[in-house]
XYZ file of C-alpha atoms in Angstrom:
226
model
C 17.946 -32.032 56.069
C 20.547 -30.321 53.847
C 20.128 -33.367 51.481
C 16.322 -32.945 51.409
C 16.528 -29.302 50.830
C 19.070 -29.901 47.951
C 16.896 -32.447 46.337
C 14.047 -30.013 46.401
C 15.957 -27.419 44.643
C 16.822 -29.799 41.914
C 13.318 -31.234 41.495
C 11.351 -29.616 38.573
C 8.168 -30.261 40.456
C 9.270 -27.591 43.030
C 9.310 -24.898 40.287
C 6.161 -26.041 38.585
C 3.921 -23.381 39.955
C 6.602 -20.825 39.304
C 7.133 -21.802 35.704
C 3.418 -22.020 35.248
C 3.201 -18.244 36.098
C 6.310 -17.045 34.394
C 5.708 -18.563 31.008
C 2.373 -16.995 30.144
C 3.776 -13.657 31.746
C 6.770 -14.025 29.305
C 4.820 -14.661 26.316
C 2.670 -11.768 26.944
C 5.635 -9.493 27.322
C 7.251 -10.892 24.302
C 4.167 -10.121 22.190
C 2.457 -7.256 23.982
C 2.630 -4.202 21.794
C 3.601 -6.296 18.740
C 0.440 -5.357 17.053
C 0.717 -2.027 15.414
C -1.433 0.918 16.096
C -3.667 1.854 13.038
C -1.352 3.397 10.386
C -2.141 6.999 9.154
C -3.117 7.203 5.670
C -1.018 9.480 3.387
C -2.051 11.307 0.196
C 0.995 9.500 -1.756
C 0.541 11.450 -4.996
C 0.994 14.672 -3.083
C 4.411 13.670 -1.918
C 7.616 15.613 -3.150
C 9.260 13.834 -6.056
C 6.364 11.660 -7.205
C 6.757 11.301 -11.050
C 4.632 9.979 -13.883
C 6.289 8.650 -17.213
C 4.486 6.999 -20.270
C 5.553 4.677 -22.968
C 4.147 7.255 -25.456
C 2.133 10.564 -25.454
C -0.191 12.024 -28.087
C 1.824 14.916 -29.728
C 4.898 13.596 -27.931
C 5.926 13.140 -24.198
C 7.457 16.233 -22.479
C 4.989 18.758 -24.282
C 2.368 20.555 -22.436
C -0.664 18.804 -23.810
C -1.081 15.112 -23.127
C 1.897 14.495 -21.223
C 1.997 11.940 -18.346
C 2.871 14.601 -15.801
C -0.682 16.078 -16.283
C -2.233 13.353 -14.257
C -0.639 14.651 -11.042
C -1.450 18.457 -11.713
C -4.558 18.398 -9.311
C -6.860 19.785 -12.091
C -9.239 16.665 -12.373
C -10.513 17.958 -15.602
C -12.087 21.107 -14.005
C -10.647 23.165 -16.761
C -12.212 21.061 -19.324
C -11.010 18.463 -21.800
C -8.080 20.549 -23.116
C -5.403 18.160 -23.182
C -3.586 20.385 -20.881
C -4.781 18.271 -17.793
C -4.550 14.801 -19.003
C -2.426 11.846 -20.477
C -3.311 10.530 -23.921
C -1.366 7.539 -25.338
C -1.929 8.415 -28.733
C -2.309 4.732 -29.604
C -4.786 2.037 -28.811
C -2.360 0.729 -26.167
C 0.587 2.111 -24.224
C 0.970 2.550 -20.415
C 1.781 5.249 -17.965
C 4.007 4.529 -14.867
C 3.870 6.305 -11.348
C 6.789 6.404 -9.138
C 5.821 7.024 -5.488
C 9.704 7.475 -4.408
C 9.470 4.748 -1.797
C 7.420 1.608 -0.858
C 4.205 2.145 0.774
C 1.252 0.005 1.689
C -1.708 0.850 -0.617
C -5.140 1.762 0.674
C -7.025 3.247 -2.266
C -6.397 4.272 -5.815
C -8.691 6.945 -7.669
C -8.685 7.120 -11.480
C -10.355 10.061 -13.416
C -11.504 9.531 -16.933
C -13.700 11.453 -19.547
C -17.283 10.517 -19.880
C -18.683 8.567 -21.897
C -15.220 6.710 -22.710
C -15.007 3.437 -21.088
C -11.222 3.019 -21.790
C -10.456 -0.725 -20.615
C -7.382 -0.713 -18.595
C -5.187 -3.066 -16.263
C -3.800 -1.707 -13.084
C -0.630 -3.325 -11.729
C 1.686 -2.368 -8.890
C 5.300 -3.253 -8.105
C 7.827 -2.862 -5.199
C 10.932 -2.869 -7.299
C 9.865 -2.109 -11.180
C 10.607 -5.773 -11.977
C 7.854 -8.108 -10.495
C 4.307 -6.783 -11.055
C 0.955 -7.578 -9.298
C -2.320 -7.035 -10.926
C -4.492 -4.945 -8.956
C -7.607 -4.757 -11.513
C -8.844 -5.264 -14.903
C -11.625 -2.748 -15.539
C -12.821 0.347 -17.325
C -14.291 3.648 -16.495
C -17.751 4.458 -15.511
C -19.945 6.948 -13.444
C -18.265 6.777 -9.952
C -20.110 8.835 -7.185
C -17.203 7.653 -4.739
C -14.816 9.898 -6.500
C -14.336 13.034 -4.169
C -13.493 15.522 -6.950
C -15.901 16.481 -9.917
C -14.157 15.775 -13.327
C -14.687 17.216 -16.942
C -18.013 18.924 -17.173
C -18.688 18.176 -13.461
C -19.023 14.432 -13.847
C -17.565 12.142 -11.415
C -16.277 9.508 -13.994
C -13.620 7.084 -13.659
C -12.795 4.174 -11.183
C -12.029 3.614 -7.569
C -10.011 0.778 -5.840
C -10.301 0.645 -2.096
C -9.098 -1.866 0.494
C -12.005 -0.913 2.781
C -14.688 -2.160 0.467
C -12.880 -5.142 -0.813
C -12.274 -3.876 -4.351
C -8.570 -3.876 -3.760
C -6.530 -6.521 -2.025
C -5.013 -5.526 1.293
C -1.378 -5.598 2.006
C -0.281 -4.329 -1.358
C 3.399 -3.099 -0.924
C 4.278 -0.845 -3.934
C 6.519 1.913 -5.114
C 5.431 1.680 -8.815
C 1.892 1.821 -10.178
C 1.197 1.064 -13.927
C -1.963 1.876 -15.789
C -2.015 -0.047 -19.072
C -4.412 0.270 -22.003
C -5.903 -3.029 -22.671
C -5.437 -4.665 -26.001
C -8.549 -4.085 -28.324
C -9.382 -0.849 -26.517
C -11.779 1.193 -28.796
C -9.967 4.386 -27.557
C -6.579 5.688 -27.002
C -5.305 5.612 -23.491
C -6.733 8.323 -21.746
C -6.211 9.352 -18.069
C -7.001 12.805 -16.550
C -5.840 12.399 -12.860
C -4.743 9.838 -10.434
C -4.834 9.870 -6.690
C -3.185 7.096 -4.486
C -3.569 6.764 -0.722
C -1.582 4.481 1.483
C 0.627 4.224 4.476
C 4.111 3.493 5.557
C 4.909 -0.135 6.270
C 4.647 -0.987 9.962
C 7.926 -1.896 11.593
C 8.351 -2.627 15.435
C 9.206 0.461 17.282
C 12.376 0.327 19.534
C 10.334 0.059 22.742
C 8.529 -3.127 21.193
C 11.829 -4.739 20.549
C 12.977 -4.093 24.026
C 9.631 -5.761 25.382
C 9.865 -8.798 23.162
C 13.674 -9.372 23.998
C 12.987 -8.951 27.963
C 9.985 -11.584 27.472
C 12.226 -14.093 25.587
C 14.778 -13.576 28.228
C 12.338 -14.707 30.912
C 11.581 -17.695 28.944
C 15.244 -18.531 28.707
C 15.747 -18.101 32.499
C 12.554 -20.310 33.236
C 14.056 -23.032 30.952
C 17.402 -22.880 32.639
C 15.754 -23.282 36.161
C 13.793 -26.263 34.756
C 16.921 -27.919 33.656
């Protein structure tokens, strides 16, 4: 009888029903909760320390009129086309860079221009300031989806949004570059920029514990089967 019982303990068939129950349970435990909850959107351009710099500015960078910093002043052109609330490259080219202070996943980008100027541009993003990913090549136009009225009360500019497919999802970026396209009939001109995004999702400590517990059960089941 003892030999029979010993043989039963060694037989993998004896543990087959148990293994069939443990394996899906362990997998469920390992990956339960791994799918992150919906990330909360942040107005990234309102964060402390966000800065804008430019390759050139009409009248010179660092001055009140047409400096790159004006695209973050929250004016949206409401005070008129004065130059005190916009960046102007002063050339048929140039670019302005935005530093968001950290890497975020981008959800939406809003650009405000001045009607009726088309201002063809290329929008690019980078996580490290070295490698750049193109978001769009476009130009300004009447854009009802802009939440703020711009110069003369006209919603004029461009919007790129993950929700409607006009911007790719999963773009991780700390830097954003607005470049004036070659052959532009106007100097580079940007009144305001708003960027929304969220913090990249990483597993919470509780998720790691759950995953490790699930993997431990898988290991125990494998040892029993051996």
